[in-house]
Amino acid sequence: MIFEPKDVFRKLEFDKVLDLLEKEALTPMAAEQLRALTPSTDFNWIDKSLRETREYKLILEKNDRFPLERFPDILPDLKMLEVDGFTLQAEAFQGILRVLILMRDVFRFFAGGAKKEIYPKLYDVIRELSNDEQLMKSITAVFDEKGEIRPDASPDLLRIRREMQQKIRELDGRFRQIIQECRSKGWLSDSPESFRNGRRVLSVPSEHKRKIRGIIHDESDTGRTAFIEPEAVIEINNDIFDLEHEERREIFRILRDLSTTFRPYGNLLRSYAHVLVRFDEIRAKASLANALRAGMPILKEKPVFYIRKGYHPLLYFKNKQTGKKTVPFELRLNAENHILILSGPNAGGKSVAMKSVGLLQLMVQSGLLVPVHELSEFGIFKQVFADIGDQQSLDDDLSTYSSRLQNARVFLQKANPETLVLIDEMGSGTDPKPGGAIAEAILRQLHRRGVYAVITTHYSNLKVYAFRNPGILNGNMHFDKDTLSPTYELKVGRPGSSYAFEIAEKSGLPRDLIGYARNRTGSETAVDDILIELQREKQELEEKLSSVQEKEQSLERLIKTYDAMHQDLDVKRKRLKLDQKEHELRMSANTNREVEKLIKELKGERNLEKAQEVAAKLRQDRQEKARQVDEVNEEVVKLEQKTATVTRPLSVGDFVRLRAGGATGQIEEIKGQKATLLMGGLRITAALRDLLPAAEPIVQPSAISSSDVQRVADFDAKVDIRGMAKDEALQVLERFVDNALLTSAHTIQILHGKGTGVLRNVVKQKLREYGGNIARAYHPEDGGGDGVTVVELA
């Protein structure tokens, strides 16, 4: 990401945000990483960082304790461990053990399964890692809870320490005996014993030091006391000294073997350390987000601004501590309107609003949550340019205005549509007329280059230029004329006035002085007033035009919906006719037995001609009904194909209706050849081949229509398919179950009979298509047994 000039972070106070962020870190390692945080242009990295922080913020809000605490930096120790034969000290293993314990607890945090679903981005941090608790056990086998070497860390160490304890007990007994003997003779000081050179010695007044046989290790500073190791304990002390030396050698051997054990796991331990530091960074970001009441906006890949209820982060943080109210602002810049000219009185909040835009953008592209409404939108910029404050330089022989012109030259050379430009008090620092003209020329070039910009100014010619040129918006910081005080509210659409004369009058300047000034600038003041009025009228017209366009779009949707409903009505009419013909065909099939019986009687009476005549008439009637069914069915299919308004494959979000039943819903998910539909508050699974495109239904003002109530009232929760053919039964079942779901029925009954079990299998086949919408299906023992299926709907 490119910044001009190089001190943009300081000008927009991003460095102060990093200061706050650094204080939230638990470890110096994370604090160092956060201090080096810079904005990125990688959309995927920004999105991942924001989602990670949002999930950890949720952990803090739910008080769902994440096992993260302070831990030492083990990377230098791991670097030394790479050296073959190097032995880590006990302190290093304590640090490694701390990291292993934290990682074990992190794995356990996600072990339940639910946490993986609630915090998926945080789980991704450890997804590729595995937990090796054997490493932790290797350390705890050597060290106790206090970090000391365990007595039983090895058999030799256990033997050495037992021998030492035995020698120490022997030394204690012998020493007490010597003290009693010498004390009875008056040869000892008030404090009879001490330690010198790691040896236990007697404190003996100098006049008695020749009376006790032993080694003099030291004398007091005054020379009045000698510290003597009695001859009787010299051998015991020597044994203890040898055992201590042997203990150190054994401990070194144990640590050397432990280092050898851990050496192959250096990369894993390094990964563990990096993961914990990363979690610490995420936790710090989430903690700061909590303090700022920040959230995750909608992220866009292309440059765009739609800030809703946005706050300057540092101002909000400061006012929150002092109990002051912070006024939010709203701003929308896009490809159509990409420059805002912000005007208004001094100390009205223009610069704060402009800096807020820049600081919020830097924070978002750094993966930080920002204090805006979560429906706000932020795009990705590849360059941020800022001309803010006094940049006078004695070293470079630059005045304030010269430095501004130099910045403008650089901006114009490098600016493109992916650049965010922030300029405070554009054109100031020189004579207003030429300064305003140069500022207008610079604004014209920035506009042509398509940059996104927020520019503050007092110059009227810049406000007029914004009014005349599409793509540039005027804006102002609202000023209360009655109290002559700023409200700090950003209003987009109209330019602002400096209210110089009103403020001067409030400050106590003489009226004649102010009157003289008004006369001198009368025409220029009139231009400002006219411009403000023109902008107001323009905004009103644009709002009315927008309202008319919305009504036209609504009318167009209504017309499309009406056409779709009219076509659906034609389809339903044809379907009704088809159902009637199919019913007639079924009824003719039901009379077959009676006709066959009649034919047998006629044959029995030897009336063969009449029997043939009846049989022929029967065949003719059935063929005619079958032909009528085929014709109507063909009409329905053609009409359905005609009403299919889209030729592309169905996709998620499309509105469709069931080919059988005609119920309308929206596709929520597609898996293979199956689609999950959302119909009202229900989810229904259906085959794609059974769906037809449909227009978006009109949103009704009431939640439940009278037709819905009537449909629920008319629905019969029982259906009888006994005696039906397989295809016919499937169609009837589909319509029946669809209607049951649409009317929110809880339990339905399907009568299929026992017979050969064909219809029972048909019922099972059809119910499987509805997946999660079926809670349970069973055959009631006292209600028909295998001949009836009772279905409980989810």
Short mmCIF file of N, CA and C in Angstrom, two decimals, residues 89-194:
data_model
loop_
_atom_site.label_atom_id
_atom_site.label_comp_id
_atom_site.label_asym_id
_atom_site.label_seq_id
_atom_site.Cartn_x
_atom_site.Cartn_y
_atom_site.Cartn_z
N GLN A 89 18.32 -25.32 29.55
CA GLN A 89 18.26 -25.25 31.00
C GLN A 89 16.83 -25.46 31.49
N ALA A 90 16.71 -25.61 32.80
CA ALA A 90 15.39 -25.90 33.39
C ALA A 90 14.40 -24.79 33.09
N GLU A 91 14.84 -23.51 33.11
CA GLU A 91 13.94 -22.40 32.84
C GLU A 91 13.34 -22.48 31.45
N ALA A 92 14.16 -22.93 30.48
CA ALA A 92 13.67 -23.05 29.10
C ALA A 92 12.56 -24.09 29.01
N PHE A 93 12.74 -25.20 29.71
CA PHE A 93 11.71 -26.25 29.67
C PHE A 93 10.44 -25.80 30.39
N GLN A 94 10.59 -24.95 31.39
CA GLN A 94 9.39 -24.41 32.03
C GLN A 94 8.59 -23.54 31.06
N GLY A 95 9.30 -22.75 30.24
CA GLY A 95 8.62 -21.95 29.22
C GLY A 95 7.94 -22.83 28.18
N ILE A 96 8.64 -23.87 27.73
CA ILE A 96 8.05 -24.79 26.75
C ILE A 96 6.83 -25.48 27.34
N LEU A 97 6.93 -25.88 28.62
CA LEU A 97 5.80 -26.54 29.27
C LEU A 97 4.60 -25.59 29.34
N ARG A 98 4.85 -24.31 29.60
CA ARG A 98 3.74 -23.35 29.66
C ARG A 98 3.03 -23.26 28.31
N VAL A 99 3.82 -23.23 27.23
CA VAL A 99 3.24 -23.19 25.88
C VAL A 99 2.45 -24.46 25.59
N LEU A 100 2.98 -25.61 25.97
CA LEU A 100 2.29 -26.88 25.73
C LEU A 100 0.97 -26.96 26.49
N ILE A 101 0.97 -26.48 27.73
CA ILE A 101 -0.27 -26.50 28.53
C ILE A 101 -1.33 -25.61 27.89
N LEU A 102 -0.93 -24.40 27.45
CA LEU A 102 -1.88 -23.49 26.82
C LEU A 102 -2.43 -24.09 25.52
N MET A 103 -1.55 -24.71 24.73
CA MET A 103 -2.01 -25.32 23.48
C MET A 103 -2.94 -26.50 23.76
N ARG A 104 -2.64 -27.27 24.79
CA ARG A 104 -3.55 -28.37 25.15
C ARG A 104 -4.94 -27.82 25.49
N ASP A 105 -4.97 -26.73 26.25
CA ASP A 105 -6.25 -26.14 26.63
C ASP A 105 -6.98 -25.54 25.43
N VAL A 106 -6.22 -24.99 24.47
CA VAL A 106 -6.84 -24.45 23.26
C VAL A 106 -7.49 -25.58 22.45
N PHE A 107 -6.78 -26.70 22.31
CA PHE A 107 -7.36 -27.85 21.59
C PHE A 107 -8.60 -28.35 22.30
N ARG A 108 -8.57 -28.38 23.62
CA ARG A 108 -9.74 -28.82 24.38
C ARG A 108 -10.91 -27.85 24.21
N PHE A 109 -10.60 -26.54 24.07
CA PHE A 109 -11.65 -25.54 23.89
C PHE A 109 -12.47 -25.84 22.64
N PHE A 110 -11.79 -26.29 21.58
CA PHE A 110 -12.47 -26.57 20.32
C PHE A 110 -12.89 -28.04 20.19
N ALA A 111 -12.60 -28.86 21.20
CA ALA A 111 -12.81 -30.30 21.07
C ALA A 111 -14.28 -30.68 21.01
N GLY A 112 -15.16 -29.88 21.63
CA GLY A 112 -16.57 -30.26 21.72
C GLY A 112 -17.28 -30.34 20.38
N GLY A 113 -16.83 -29.59 19.38
CA GLY A 113 -17.49 -29.59 18.09
C GLY A 113 -18.32 -28.33 17.89
N ALA A 114 -19.09 -27.95 18.90
CA ALA A 114 -19.94 -26.77 18.77
C ALA A 114 -19.08 -25.50 18.61
N LYS A 115 -17.97 -25.44 19.33
CA LYS A 115 -17.10 -24.26 19.27
C LYS A 115 -16.50 -24.11 17.86
N LYS A 116 -16.28 -25.23 17.18
CA LYS A 116 -15.76 -25.16 15.82
C LYS A 116 -16.76 -24.49 14.89
N GLU A 117 -18.05 -24.70 15.15
CA GLU A 117 -19.08 -24.11 14.32
C GLU A 117 -19.31 -22.64 14.68
N ILE A 118 -19.22 -22.33 15.98
CA ILE A 118 -19.47 -20.95 16.42
C ILE A 118 -18.30 -20.04 16.06
N TYR A 119 -17.07 -20.56 16.19
CA TYR A 119 -15.86 -19.76 15.93
C TYR A 119 -15.02 -20.43 14.84
N PRO A 120 -15.53 -20.52 13.61
CA PRO A 120 -14.80 -21.27 12.56
C PRO A 120 -13.47 -20.65 12.18
N LYS A 121 -13.39 -19.32 12.12
CA LYS A 121 -12.14 -18.68 11.72
C LYS A 121 -11.06 -18.84 12.78
N LEU A 122 -11.44 -18.80 14.05
CA LEU A 122 -10.46 -19.04 15.10
C LEU A 122 -9.99 -20.49 15.08
N TYR A 123 -10.90 -21.39 14.78
CA TYR A 123 -10.50 -22.81 14.71
C TYR A 123 -9.55 -23.04 13.54
N ASP A 124 -9.72 -22.26 12.46
CA ASP A 124 -8.82 -22.40 11.32
C ASP A 124 -7.36 -22.15 11.71
N VAL A 125 -7.14 -21.36 12.75
CA VAL A 125 -5.77 -21.05 13.19
C VAL A 125 -5.04 -22.32 13.62
N ILE A 126 -5.77 -23.27 14.21
CA ILE A 126 -5.13 -24.51 14.69
C ILE A 126 -5.56 -25.73 13.90
N ARG A 127 -6.36 -25.52 12.86
CA ARG A 127 -6.94 -26.66 12.13
C ARG A 127 -5.88 -27.64 11.63
N GLU A 128 -4.76 -27.13 11.14
CA GLU A 128 -3.73 -27.98 10.55
C GLU A 128 -2.76 -28.55 11.59
N LEU A 129 -2.91 -28.17 12.85
CA LEU A 129 -2.00 -28.65 13.89
C LEU A 129 -2.60 -29.82 14.64
N SER A 130 -1.74 -30.59 15.28
CA SER A 130 -2.18 -31.69 16.13
C SER A 130 -1.64 -31.48 17.53
N ASN A 131 -2.34 -32.06 18.50
CA ASN A 131 -1.94 -31.90 19.90
C ASN A 131 -1.16 -33.13 20.35
N ASP A 132 0.10 -32.94 20.72
CA ASP A 132 0.95 -34.04 21.18
C ASP A 132 1.17 -33.89 22.68
N GLU A 133 0.29 -34.51 23.48
CA GLU A 133 0.38 -34.38 24.93
C GLU A 133 1.56 -35.17 25.49
N GLN A 134 2.16 -36.06 24.68
CA GLN A 134 3.30 -36.83 25.17
C GLN A 134 4.48 -35.92 25.47
N LEU A 135 4.59 -34.81 24.72
CA LEU A 135 5.67 -33.86 24.98
C LEU A 135 5.51 -33.25 26.36
N MET A 136 4.29 -32.90 26.72
CA MET A 136 4.04 -32.33 28.03
C MET A 136 4.35 -33.34 29.12
N LYS A 137 3.97 -34.59 28.87
CA LYS A 137 4.24 -35.64 29.86
C LYS A 137 5.75 -35.86 30.04
N SER A 138 6.51 -35.68 28.96
CA SER A 138 7.97 -35.84 29.06
C SER A 138 8.56 -34.81 30.01
N ILE A 139 8.00 -33.58 29.99
CA ILE A 139 8.52 -32.53 30.88
C ILE A 139 8.03 -32.75 32.30
N THR A 140 6.75 -33.08 32.46
CA THR A 140 6.22 -33.27 33.82
C THR A 140 6.81 -34.50 34.50
N ALA A 141 7.40 -35.41 33.72
CA ALA A 141 8.08 -36.56 34.32
C ALA A 141 9.40 -36.14 34.95
N VAL A 142 9.90 -34.96 34.56
CA VAL A 142 11.18 -34.47 35.07
C VAL A 142 10.98 -33.35 36.09
N PHE A 143 9.97 -32.48 35.87
CA PHE A 143 9.76 -31.32 36.74
C PHE A 143 8.46 -31.48 37.52
N ASP A 144 8.46 -30.95 38.76
CA ASP A 144 7.23 -30.96 39.55
C ASP A 144 6.44 -29.68 39.29
N GLU A 145 5.34 -29.49 40.06
CA GLU A 145 4.46 -28.34 39.84
C GLU A 145 5.16 -27.01 40.09
N LYS A 146 6.18 -26.99 40.95
CA LYS A 146 6.90 -25.76 41.25
C LYS A 146 8.03 -25.48 40.27
N GLY A 147 8.22 -26.36 39.30
CA GLY A 147 9.29 -26.17 38.34
C GLY A 147 10.62 -26.73 38.79
N GLU A 148 10.64 -27.47 39.89
CA GLU A 148 11.87 -28.08 40.39
C GLU A 148 12.03 -29.48 39.79
N ILE A 149 13.29 -29.93 39.71
CA ILE A 149 13.55 -31.28 39.23
C ILE A 149 12.98 -32.29 40.22
N ARG A 150 12.19 -33.22 39.70
CA ARG A 150 11.57 -34.21 40.57
C ARG A 150 12.63 -35.15 41.13
N PRO A 151 12.47 -35.59 42.39
CA PRO A 151 13.46 -36.52 42.96
C PRO A 151 13.55 -37.83 42.18
N ASP A 152 12.42 -38.25 41.59
CA ASP A 152 12.42 -39.51 40.87
C ASP A 152 12.55 -39.30 39.37
N ALA A 153 13.19 -38.20 38.94
CA ALA A 153 13.36 -37.95 37.51
C ALA A 153 14.19 -39.04 36.86
N SER A 154 15.05 -39.69 37.64
CA SER A 154 15.80 -40.85 37.16
C SER A 154 16.17 -41.71 38.37
N PRO A 155 16.41 -43.00 38.19
CA PRO A 155 16.81 -43.86 39.32
C PRO A 155 18.07 -43.37 40.02
N ASP A 156 19.07 -42.93 39.25
CA ASP A 156 20.32 -42.46 39.86
C ASP A 156 20.08 -41.21 40.69
N LEU A 157 19.23 -40.27 40.18
CA LEU A 157 18.95 -39.06 40.93
C LEU A 157 18.22 -39.39 42.22
N LEU A 158 17.31 -40.36 42.17
CA LEU A 158 16.58 -40.78 43.37
C LEU A 158 17.56 -41.34 44.40
N ARG A 159 18.53 -42.18 43.94
CA ARG A 159 19.52 -42.75 44.86
C ARG A 159 20.39 -41.66 45.47
N ILE A 160 20.83 -40.71 44.62
CA ILE A 160 21.72 -39.64 45.10
C ILE A 160 21.02 -38.81 46.16
N ARG A 161 19.80 -38.45 45.92
CA ARG A 161 19.09 -37.59 46.87
C ARG A 161 18.77 -38.33 48.16
N ARG A 162 18.53 -39.62 48.09
CA ARG A 162 18.32 -40.37 49.32
C ARG A 162 19.60 -40.42 50.15
N GLU A 163 20.71 -40.62 49.46
CA GLU A 163 21.99 -40.63 50.18
C GLU A 163 22.28 -39.26 50.78
N MET A 164 21.94 -38.20 50.04
CA MET A 164 22.16 -36.86 50.57
C MET A 164 21.31 -36.61 51.81
N GLN A 165 20.07 -37.01 51.76
CA GLN A 165 19.21 -36.84 52.93
C GLN A 165 19.74 -37.60 54.14
N GLN A 166 20.25 -38.80 53.85
CA GLN A 166 20.82 -39.60 54.95
C GLN A 166 22.04 -38.89 55.55
N LYS A 167 22.92 -38.35 54.69
CA LYS A 167 24.13 -37.67 55.17
C LYS A 167 23.75 -36.38 55.91
N ILE A 168 22.71 -35.68 55.41
CA ILE A 168 22.28 -34.44 56.06
C ILE A 168 21.74 -34.73 57.45
N ARG A 169 20.96 -35.84 57.57
CA ARG A 169 20.47 -36.23 58.90
C ARG A 169 21.64 -36.58 59.82
N GLU A 170 22.61 -37.28 59.27
CA GLU A 170 23.79 -37.64 60.07
C GLU A 170 24.55 -36.39 60.50
N LEU A 171 24.67 -35.42 59.59
CA LEU A 171 25.36 -34.16 59.90
C LEU A 171 24.60 -33.40 60.98
N ASP A 172 23.24 -33.36 60.88
CA ASP A 172 22.43 -32.66 61.87
C ASP A 172 22.66 -33.23 63.27
N GLY A 173 22.63 -34.56 63.35
CA GLY A 173 22.81 -35.20 64.66
C GLY A 173 24.18 -34.93 65.25
N ARG A 174 25.18 -35.06 64.41
CA ARG A 174 26.54 -34.85 64.90
C ARG A 174 26.77 -33.38 65.27
N PHE A 175 26.19 -32.46 64.48
CA PHE A 175 26.38 -31.05 64.73
C PHE A 175 25.71 -30.63 66.04
N ARG A 176 24.49 -31.14 66.26
CA ARG A 176 23.81 -30.81 67.52
C ARG A 176 24.63 -31.28 68.73
N GLN A 177 25.21 -32.45 68.56
CA GLN A 177 26.02 -33.00 69.66
C GLN A 177 27.23 -32.11 69.94
N ILE A 178 27.90 -31.65 68.87
CA ILE A 178 29.09 -30.79 69.04
C ILE A 178 28.69 -29.45 69.65
N ILE A 179 27.54 -28.90 69.20
CA ILE A 179 27.08 -27.61 69.73
C ILE A 179 26.81 -27.72 71.23
N GLN A 180 26.17 -28.81 71.65
CA GLN A 180 25.89 -28.99 73.09
C GLN A 180 27.19 -29.04 73.89
N GLU A 181 28.17 -29.80 73.37
CA GLU A 181 29.44 -29.93 74.08
C GLU A 181 30.15 -28.58 74.20
N CYS A 182 30.23 -27.85 73.06
CA CYS A 182 30.96 -26.58 73.07
C CYS A 182 30.21 -25.50 73.86
N ARG A 183 28.88 -25.54 73.82
CA ARG A 183 28.08 -24.54 74.54
C ARG A 183 28.25 -24.74 76.04
N SER A 184 28.31 -26.00 76.45
CA SER A 184 28.47 -26.27 77.89
C SER A 184 29.81 -25.74 78.41
N LYS A 185 30.78 -25.62 77.47
CA LYS A 185 32.10 -25.12 77.86
C LYS A 185 32.23 -23.62 77.62
N GLY A 186 31.16 -23.00 77.05
CA GLY A 186 31.19 -21.55 76.84
C GLY A 186 32.05 -21.14 75.67
N TRP A 187 32.20 -22.01 74.69
CA TRP A 187 33.08 -21.70 73.55
C TRP A 187 32.34 -21.10 72.35
N LEU A 188 31.00 -20.94 72.39
CA LEU A 188 30.23 -20.51 71.22
C LEU A 188 29.62 -19.13 71.42
N SER A 189 29.34 -18.47 70.31
CA SER A 189 28.67 -17.16 70.33
C SER A 189 27.18 -17.37 70.58
N ASP A 190 26.45 -16.25 70.63
CA ASP A 190 25.00 -16.35 70.83
C ASP A 190 24.33 -17.09 69.67
N SER A 191 24.81 -16.86 68.46
CA SER A 191 24.34 -17.62 67.29
C SER A 191 25.38 -18.69 67.01
N PRO A 192 25.09 -19.92 67.41
CA PRO A 192 26.15 -20.93 67.46
C PRO A 192 26.60 -21.44 66.10
N GLU A 193 25.79 -21.31 65.06
CA GLU A 193 26.20 -21.89 63.78
C GLU A 193 25.91 -20.96 62.63
N SER A 194 26.55 -21.27 61.48
CA SER A 194 26.38 -20.47 60.27
C SER A 194 26.83 -21.30 59.08
#
